[in-house]
PDB file of C-alpha atoms in Angstrom:
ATOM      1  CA  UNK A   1      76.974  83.282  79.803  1.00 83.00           C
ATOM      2  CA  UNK A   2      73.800  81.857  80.629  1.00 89.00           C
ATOM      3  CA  UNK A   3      70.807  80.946  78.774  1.00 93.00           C
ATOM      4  CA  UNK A   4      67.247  79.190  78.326  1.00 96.00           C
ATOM      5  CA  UNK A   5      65.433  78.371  75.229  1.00 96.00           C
ATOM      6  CA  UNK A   6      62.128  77.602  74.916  1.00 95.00           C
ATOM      7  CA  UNK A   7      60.031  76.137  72.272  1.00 89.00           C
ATOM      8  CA  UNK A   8      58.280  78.476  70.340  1.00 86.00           C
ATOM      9  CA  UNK A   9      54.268  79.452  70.772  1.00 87.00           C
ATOM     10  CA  UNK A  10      51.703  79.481  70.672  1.00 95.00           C
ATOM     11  CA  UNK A  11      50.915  75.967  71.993  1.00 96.00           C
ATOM     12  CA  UNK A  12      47.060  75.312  71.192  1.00 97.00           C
ATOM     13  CA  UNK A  13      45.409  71.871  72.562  1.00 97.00           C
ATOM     14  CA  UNK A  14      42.186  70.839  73.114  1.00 97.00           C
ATOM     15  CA  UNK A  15      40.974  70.469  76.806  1.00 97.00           C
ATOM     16  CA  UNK A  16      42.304  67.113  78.357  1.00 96.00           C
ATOM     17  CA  UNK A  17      45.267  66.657  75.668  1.00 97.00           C
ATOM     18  CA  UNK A  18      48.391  66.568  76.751  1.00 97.00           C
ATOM     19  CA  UNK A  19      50.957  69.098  77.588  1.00 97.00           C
ATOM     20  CA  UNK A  20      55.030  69.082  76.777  1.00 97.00           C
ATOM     21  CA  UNK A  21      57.066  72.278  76.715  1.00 97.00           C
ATOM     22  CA  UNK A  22      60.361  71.759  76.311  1.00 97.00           C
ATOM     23  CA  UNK A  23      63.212  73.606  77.520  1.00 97.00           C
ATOM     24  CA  UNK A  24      66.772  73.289  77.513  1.00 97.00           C
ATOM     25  CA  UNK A  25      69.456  75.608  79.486  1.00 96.00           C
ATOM     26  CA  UNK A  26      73.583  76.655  79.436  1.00 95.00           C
ATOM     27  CA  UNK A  27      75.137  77.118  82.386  1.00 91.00           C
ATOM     28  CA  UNK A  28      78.356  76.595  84.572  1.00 83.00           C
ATOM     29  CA  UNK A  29      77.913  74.634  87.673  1.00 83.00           C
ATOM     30  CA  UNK A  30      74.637  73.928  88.848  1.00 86.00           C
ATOM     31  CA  UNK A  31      72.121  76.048  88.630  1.00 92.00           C
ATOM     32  CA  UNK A  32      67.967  75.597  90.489  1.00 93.00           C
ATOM     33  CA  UNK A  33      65.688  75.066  87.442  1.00 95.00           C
ATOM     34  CA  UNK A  34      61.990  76.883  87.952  1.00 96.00           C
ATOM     35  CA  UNK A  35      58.702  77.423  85.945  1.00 97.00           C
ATOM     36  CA  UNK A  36      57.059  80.329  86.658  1.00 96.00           C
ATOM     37  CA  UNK A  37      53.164  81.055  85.052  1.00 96.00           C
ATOM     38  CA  UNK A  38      52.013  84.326  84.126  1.00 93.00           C
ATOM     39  CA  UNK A  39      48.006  84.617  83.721  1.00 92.00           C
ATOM     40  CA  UNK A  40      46.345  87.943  81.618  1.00 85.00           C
ATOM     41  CA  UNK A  41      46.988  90.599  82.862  1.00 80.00           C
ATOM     42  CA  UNK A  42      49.010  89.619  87.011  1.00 84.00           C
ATOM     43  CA  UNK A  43      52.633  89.119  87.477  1.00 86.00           C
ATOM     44  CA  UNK A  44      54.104  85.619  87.044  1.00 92.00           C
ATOM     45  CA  UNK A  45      54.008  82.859  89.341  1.00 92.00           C
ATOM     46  CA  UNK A  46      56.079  79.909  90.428  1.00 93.00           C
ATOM     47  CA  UNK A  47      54.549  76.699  89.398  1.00 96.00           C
ATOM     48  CA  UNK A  48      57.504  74.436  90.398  1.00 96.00           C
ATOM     49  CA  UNK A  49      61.084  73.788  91.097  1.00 95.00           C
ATOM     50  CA  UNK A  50      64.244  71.556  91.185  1.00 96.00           C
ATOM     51  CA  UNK A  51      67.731  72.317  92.549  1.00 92.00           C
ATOM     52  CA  UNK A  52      69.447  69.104  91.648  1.00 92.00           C
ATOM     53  CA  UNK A  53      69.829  66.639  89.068  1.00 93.00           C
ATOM     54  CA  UNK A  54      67.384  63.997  89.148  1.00 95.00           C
ATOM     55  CA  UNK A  55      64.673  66.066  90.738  1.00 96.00           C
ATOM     56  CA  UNK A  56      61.110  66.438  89.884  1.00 97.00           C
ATOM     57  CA  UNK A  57      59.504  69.040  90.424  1.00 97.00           C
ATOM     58  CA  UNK A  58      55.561  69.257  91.115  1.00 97.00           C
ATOM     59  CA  UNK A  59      52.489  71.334  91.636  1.00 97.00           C
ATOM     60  CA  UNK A  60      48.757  71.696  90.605  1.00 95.00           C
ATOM     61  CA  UNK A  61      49.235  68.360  87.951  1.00 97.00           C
ATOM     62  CA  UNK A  62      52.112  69.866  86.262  1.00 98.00           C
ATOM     63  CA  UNK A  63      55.855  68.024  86.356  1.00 98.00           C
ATOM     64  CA  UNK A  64      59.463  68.609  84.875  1.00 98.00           C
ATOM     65  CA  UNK A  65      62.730  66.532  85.788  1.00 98.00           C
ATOM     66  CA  UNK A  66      65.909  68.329  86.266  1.00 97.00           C
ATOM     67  CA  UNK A  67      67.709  66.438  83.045  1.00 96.00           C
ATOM     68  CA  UNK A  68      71.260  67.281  83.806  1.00 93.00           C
ATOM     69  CA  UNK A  69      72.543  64.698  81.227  1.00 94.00           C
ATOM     70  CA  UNK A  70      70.790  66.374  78.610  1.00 95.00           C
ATOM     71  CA  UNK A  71      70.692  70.015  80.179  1.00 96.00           C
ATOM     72  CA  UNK A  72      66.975  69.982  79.741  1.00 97.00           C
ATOM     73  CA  UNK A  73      63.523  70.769  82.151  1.00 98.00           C
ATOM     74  CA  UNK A  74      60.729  70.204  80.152  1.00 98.00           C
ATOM     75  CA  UNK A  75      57.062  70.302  81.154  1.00 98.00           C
ATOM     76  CA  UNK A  76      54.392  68.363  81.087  1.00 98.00           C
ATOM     77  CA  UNK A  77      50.679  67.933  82.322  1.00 98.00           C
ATOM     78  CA  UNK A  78      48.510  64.807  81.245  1.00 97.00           C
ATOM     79  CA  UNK A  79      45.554  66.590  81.109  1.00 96.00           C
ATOM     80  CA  UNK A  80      45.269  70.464  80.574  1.00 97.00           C
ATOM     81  CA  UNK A  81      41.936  72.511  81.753  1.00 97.00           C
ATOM     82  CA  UNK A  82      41.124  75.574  79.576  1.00 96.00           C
ATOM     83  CA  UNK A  83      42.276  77.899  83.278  1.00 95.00           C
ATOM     84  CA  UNK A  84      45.644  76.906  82.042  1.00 97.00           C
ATOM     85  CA  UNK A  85      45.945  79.120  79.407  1.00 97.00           C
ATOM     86  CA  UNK A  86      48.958  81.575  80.043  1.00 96.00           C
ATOM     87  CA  UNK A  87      52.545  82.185  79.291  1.00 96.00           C
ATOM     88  CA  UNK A  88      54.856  79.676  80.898  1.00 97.00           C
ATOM     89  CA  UNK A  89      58.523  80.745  81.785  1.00 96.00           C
ATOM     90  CA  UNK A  90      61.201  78.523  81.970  1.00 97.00           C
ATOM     91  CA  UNK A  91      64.144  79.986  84.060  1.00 95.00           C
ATOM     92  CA  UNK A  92      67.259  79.105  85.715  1.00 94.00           C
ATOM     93  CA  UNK A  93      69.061  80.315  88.609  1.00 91.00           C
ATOM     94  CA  UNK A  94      72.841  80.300  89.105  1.00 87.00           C
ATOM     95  CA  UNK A  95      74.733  80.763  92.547  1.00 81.00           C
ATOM     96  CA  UNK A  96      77.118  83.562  92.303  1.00 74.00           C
ATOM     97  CA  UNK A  97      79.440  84.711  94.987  1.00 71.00           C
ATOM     98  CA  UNK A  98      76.735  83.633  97.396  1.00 70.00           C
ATOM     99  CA  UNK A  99      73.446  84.921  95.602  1.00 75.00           C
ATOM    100  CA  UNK A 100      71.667  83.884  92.633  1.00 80.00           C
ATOM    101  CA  UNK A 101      71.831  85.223  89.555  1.00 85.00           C
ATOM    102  CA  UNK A 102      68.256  84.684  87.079  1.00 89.00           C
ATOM    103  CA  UNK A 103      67.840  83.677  83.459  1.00 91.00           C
ATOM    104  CA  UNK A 104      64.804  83.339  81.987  1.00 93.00           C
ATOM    105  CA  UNK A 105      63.254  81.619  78.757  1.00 95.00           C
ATOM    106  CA  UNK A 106      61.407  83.874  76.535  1.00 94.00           C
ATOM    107  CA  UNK A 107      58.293  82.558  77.295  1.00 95.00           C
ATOM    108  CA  UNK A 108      55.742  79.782  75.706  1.00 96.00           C
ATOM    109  CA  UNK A 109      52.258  80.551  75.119  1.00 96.00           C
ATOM    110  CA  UNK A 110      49.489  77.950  75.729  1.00 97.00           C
ATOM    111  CA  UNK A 111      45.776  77.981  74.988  1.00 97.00           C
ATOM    112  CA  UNK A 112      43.577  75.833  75.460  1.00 97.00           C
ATOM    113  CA  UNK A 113      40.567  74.879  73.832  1.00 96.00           C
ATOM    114  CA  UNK A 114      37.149  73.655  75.105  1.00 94.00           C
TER     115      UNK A 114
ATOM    116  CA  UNK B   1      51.367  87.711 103.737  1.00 63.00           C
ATOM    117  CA  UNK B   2      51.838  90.776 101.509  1.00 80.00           C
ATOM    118  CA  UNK B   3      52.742  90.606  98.165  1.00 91.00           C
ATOM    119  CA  UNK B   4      55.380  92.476  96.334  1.00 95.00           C
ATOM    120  CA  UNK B   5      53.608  95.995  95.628  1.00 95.00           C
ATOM    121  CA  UNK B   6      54.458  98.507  92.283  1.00 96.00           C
ATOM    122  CA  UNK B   7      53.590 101.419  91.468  1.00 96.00           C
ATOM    123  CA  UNK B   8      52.204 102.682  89.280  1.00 96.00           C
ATOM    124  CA  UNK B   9      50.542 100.189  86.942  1.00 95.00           C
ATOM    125  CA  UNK B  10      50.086 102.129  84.202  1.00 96.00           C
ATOM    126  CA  UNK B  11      52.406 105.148  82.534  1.00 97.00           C
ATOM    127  CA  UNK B  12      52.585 107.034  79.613  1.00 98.00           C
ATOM    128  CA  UNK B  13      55.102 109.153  78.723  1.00 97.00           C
ATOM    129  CA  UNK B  14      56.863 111.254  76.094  1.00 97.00           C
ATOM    130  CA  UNK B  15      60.122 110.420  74.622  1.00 96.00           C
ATOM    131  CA  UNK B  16      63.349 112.301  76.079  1.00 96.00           C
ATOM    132  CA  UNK B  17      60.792 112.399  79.398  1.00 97.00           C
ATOM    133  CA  UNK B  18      61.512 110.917  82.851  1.00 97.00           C
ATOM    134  CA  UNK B  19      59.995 108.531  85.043  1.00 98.00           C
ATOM    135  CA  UNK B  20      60.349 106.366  88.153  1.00 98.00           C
ATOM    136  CA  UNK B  21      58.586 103.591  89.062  1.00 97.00           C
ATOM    137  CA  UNK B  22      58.192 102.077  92.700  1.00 97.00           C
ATOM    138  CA  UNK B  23      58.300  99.011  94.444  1.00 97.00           C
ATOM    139  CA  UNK B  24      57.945  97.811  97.981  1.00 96.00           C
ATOM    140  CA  UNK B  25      58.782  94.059  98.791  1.00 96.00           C
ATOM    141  CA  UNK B  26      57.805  91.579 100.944  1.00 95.00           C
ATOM    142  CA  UNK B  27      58.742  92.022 104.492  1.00 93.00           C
ATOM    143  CA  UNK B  28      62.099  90.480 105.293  1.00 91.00           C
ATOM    144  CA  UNK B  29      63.320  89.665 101.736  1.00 93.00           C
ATOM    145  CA  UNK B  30      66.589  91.033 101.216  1.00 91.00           C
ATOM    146  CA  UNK B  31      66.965  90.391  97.612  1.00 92.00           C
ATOM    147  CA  UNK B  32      65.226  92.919  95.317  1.00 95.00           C
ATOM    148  CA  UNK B  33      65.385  92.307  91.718  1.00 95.00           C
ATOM    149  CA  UNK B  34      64.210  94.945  88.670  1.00 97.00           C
ATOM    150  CA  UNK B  35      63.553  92.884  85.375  1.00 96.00           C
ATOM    151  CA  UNK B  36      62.585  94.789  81.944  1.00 97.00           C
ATOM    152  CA  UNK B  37      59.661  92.711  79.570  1.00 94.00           C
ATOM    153  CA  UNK B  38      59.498  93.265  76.152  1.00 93.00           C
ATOM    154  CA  UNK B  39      56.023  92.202  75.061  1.00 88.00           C
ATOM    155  CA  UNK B  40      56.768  89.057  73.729  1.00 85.00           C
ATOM    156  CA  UNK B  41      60.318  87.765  75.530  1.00 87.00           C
ATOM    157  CA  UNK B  42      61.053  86.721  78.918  1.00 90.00           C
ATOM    158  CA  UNK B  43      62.111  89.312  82.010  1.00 93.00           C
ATOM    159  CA  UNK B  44      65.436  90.725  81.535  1.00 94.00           C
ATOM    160  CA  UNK B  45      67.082  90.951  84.936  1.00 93.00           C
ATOM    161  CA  UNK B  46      68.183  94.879  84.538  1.00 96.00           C
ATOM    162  CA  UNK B  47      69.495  94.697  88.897  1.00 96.00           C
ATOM    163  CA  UNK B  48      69.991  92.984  91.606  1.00 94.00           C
ATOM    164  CA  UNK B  49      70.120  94.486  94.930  1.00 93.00           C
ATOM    165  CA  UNK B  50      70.882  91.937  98.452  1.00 90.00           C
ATOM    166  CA  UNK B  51      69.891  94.690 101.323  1.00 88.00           C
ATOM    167  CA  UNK B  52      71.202  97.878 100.309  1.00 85.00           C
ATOM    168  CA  UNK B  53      74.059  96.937  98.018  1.00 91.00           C
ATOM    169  CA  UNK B  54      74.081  95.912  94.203  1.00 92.00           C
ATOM    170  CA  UNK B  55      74.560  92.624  93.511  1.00 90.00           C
ATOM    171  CA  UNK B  56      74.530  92.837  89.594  1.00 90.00           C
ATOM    172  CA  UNK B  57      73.563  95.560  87.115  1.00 93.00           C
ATOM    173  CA  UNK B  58      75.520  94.682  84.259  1.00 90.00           C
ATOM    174  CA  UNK B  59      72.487  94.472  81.900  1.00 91.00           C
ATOM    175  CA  UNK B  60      71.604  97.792  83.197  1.00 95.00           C
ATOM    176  CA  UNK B  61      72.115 100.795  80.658  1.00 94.00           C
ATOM    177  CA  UNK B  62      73.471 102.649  83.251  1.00 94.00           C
ATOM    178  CA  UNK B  63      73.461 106.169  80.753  1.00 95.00           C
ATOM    179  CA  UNK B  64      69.771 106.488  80.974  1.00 97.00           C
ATOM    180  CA  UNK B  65      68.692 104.294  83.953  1.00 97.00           C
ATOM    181  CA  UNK B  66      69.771 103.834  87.393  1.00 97.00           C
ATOM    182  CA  UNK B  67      68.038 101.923  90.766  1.00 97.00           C
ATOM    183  CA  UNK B  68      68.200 102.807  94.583  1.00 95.00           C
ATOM    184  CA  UNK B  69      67.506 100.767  97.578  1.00 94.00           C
ATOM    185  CA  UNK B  70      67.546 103.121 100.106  1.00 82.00           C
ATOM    186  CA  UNK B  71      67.394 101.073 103.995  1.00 84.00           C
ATOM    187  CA  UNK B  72      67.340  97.870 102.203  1.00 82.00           C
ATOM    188  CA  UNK B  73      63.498  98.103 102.345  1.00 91.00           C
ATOM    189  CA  UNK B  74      61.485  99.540  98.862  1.00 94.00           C
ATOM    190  CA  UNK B  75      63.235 100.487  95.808  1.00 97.00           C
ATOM    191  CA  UNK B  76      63.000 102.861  92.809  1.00 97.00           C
ATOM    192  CA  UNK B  77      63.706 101.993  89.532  1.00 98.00           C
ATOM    193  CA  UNK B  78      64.379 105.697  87.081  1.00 98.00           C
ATOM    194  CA  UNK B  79      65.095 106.118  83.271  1.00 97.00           C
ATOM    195  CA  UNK B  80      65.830 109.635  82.030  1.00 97.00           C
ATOM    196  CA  UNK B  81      65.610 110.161  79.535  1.00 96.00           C
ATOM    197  CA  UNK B  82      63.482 107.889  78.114  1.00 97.00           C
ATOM    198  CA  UNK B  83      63.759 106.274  74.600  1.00 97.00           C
ATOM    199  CA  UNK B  84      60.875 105.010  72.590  1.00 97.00           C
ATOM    200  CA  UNK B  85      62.495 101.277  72.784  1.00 96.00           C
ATOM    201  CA  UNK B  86      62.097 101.563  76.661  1.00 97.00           C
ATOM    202  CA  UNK B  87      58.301 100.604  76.526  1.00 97.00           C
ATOM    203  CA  UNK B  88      58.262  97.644  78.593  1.00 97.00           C
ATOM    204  CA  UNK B  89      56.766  96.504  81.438  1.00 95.00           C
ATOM    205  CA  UNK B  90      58.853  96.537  84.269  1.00 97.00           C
ATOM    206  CA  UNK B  91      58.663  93.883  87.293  1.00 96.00           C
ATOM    207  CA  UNK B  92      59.839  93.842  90.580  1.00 97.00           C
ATOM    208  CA  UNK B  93      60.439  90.514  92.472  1.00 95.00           C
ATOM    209  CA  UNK B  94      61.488  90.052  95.897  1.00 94.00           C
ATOM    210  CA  UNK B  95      63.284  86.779  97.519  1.00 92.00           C
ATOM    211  CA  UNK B  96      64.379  85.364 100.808  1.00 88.00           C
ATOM    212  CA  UNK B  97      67.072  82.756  99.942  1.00 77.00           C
ATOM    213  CA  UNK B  98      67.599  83.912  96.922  1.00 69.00           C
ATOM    214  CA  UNK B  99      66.394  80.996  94.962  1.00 72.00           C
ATOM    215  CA  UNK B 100      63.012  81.464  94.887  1.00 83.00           C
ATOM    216  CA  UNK B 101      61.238  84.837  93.504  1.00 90.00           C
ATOM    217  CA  UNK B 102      57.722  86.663  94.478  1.00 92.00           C
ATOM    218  CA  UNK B 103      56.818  88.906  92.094  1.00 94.00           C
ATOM    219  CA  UNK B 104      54.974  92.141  91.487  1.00 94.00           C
ATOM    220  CA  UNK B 105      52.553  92.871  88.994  1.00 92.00           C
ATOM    221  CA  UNK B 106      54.536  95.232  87.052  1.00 94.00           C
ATOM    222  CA  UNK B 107      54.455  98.604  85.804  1.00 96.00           C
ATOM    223  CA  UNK B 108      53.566  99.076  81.856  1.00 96.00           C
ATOM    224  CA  UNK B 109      55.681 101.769  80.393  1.00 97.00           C
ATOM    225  CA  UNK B 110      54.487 103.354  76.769  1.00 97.00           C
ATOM    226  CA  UNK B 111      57.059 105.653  75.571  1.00 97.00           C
ATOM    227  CA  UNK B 112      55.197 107.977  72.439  1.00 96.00           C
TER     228      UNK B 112
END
């Protein structure tokens, strides 16, 4: 079946460092690769996408590239802000008799430091 | 736009008890999705409805739980009875295409 690991967490970094979290998938065919963020305490978020190999995805200073080659979507920001402390899912979605079927990462904590 | 609602946020229960937990998507999406959190992991889908009709459930432990989607519209999500290990929080996410989720905030289940 499926799958998504994650590094494990927490991730701690000063404010300004920079940010990798890497995560590699399984899967047959070719699945949409997604980060979603989940603040304290609300529901999580998507922070970006890709749906092909080759893709970057993008949003709010944060980036990952669909690494089909090396089945991975890791991400990064050059410069983290203490507000960007929160759980950070990796997930992939696989097409399956016309829907899509979710995976998800366990989950990286980051936390960020003044 | 509305977001994804649950309810409620917040239950306690009893073990061997039962409960059922809500949600209401956003307008037009016809794919409906339960996950179970463990504090600690990431969601495990538990089912998938498109409109009115179950996609997948296979990861749903169909002894104690089971999931309706009545009108393709809002959905209900039961467990009876309930086991200690079900404390979770549950999440419901909607979708349009299918490849991109909206979720709820989740109901947190504590199971004594």
């Amino acid at each position: 079946g499926n799958s998504v690991t994650q590094m494990e967490g927490p991730v701690t970094l000063s404010e300004e460092a920079f940010l990798t979290i890497n995560c590699t998938y399984t899967a047959t065919g070719y699945p949409s690769l997604f980060w979603y963020v989940q603040y304290p305490g609300e529901g999580l978020q998507l922070l970006l996408k890709a749906t092909k190999a080759d893709d970057k995805g993008s949003n709010k200073g944060f980036e990952a590239t669909y690494r089909k080659e090396t089945t991975s979507f890791h991400l990064e920001k050059g410069s983290v802000q203490v507000s960007d402390s929160a759980v950070y899912f990796c997930a992939l979605f696989s097409a399956s008799g016309g829907s899509y079927i979710p995976t998800f990462g366990r989950g990286t904590s980051l936390i960020v430091h003044p | 736009e509305a977001g994804v609602a649950q309810s409620p946020r917040y239950k306690i229960i009893e073990k061997r008890q039962s409960v059922a937990f809500w949600c209401n998507p956003i307008s037009g999406h016809a794919t409906l999705y339960w996950y179970q959190q463990i504090l600690g992991q990431g969601p495990k889908l538990l089912i998938q409805f498109q409109n009115n009709g179950v996609v997948d459930d296979s990861q749903l432990p169909k002894d104690r739980f089971s999931a309706e989607r009545l009108k393709g519209v809002d959905s209900t999500l039961k467990i009876q009875p309930a086991k200690l290990e079900d404390s979770a929080v549950y999440l419901c996410a909607s979708s349009y295409r299918g490849d991109e989720q909206f979720f709820g905030p989740g109901t947190r289940l504590t199971v004594l």
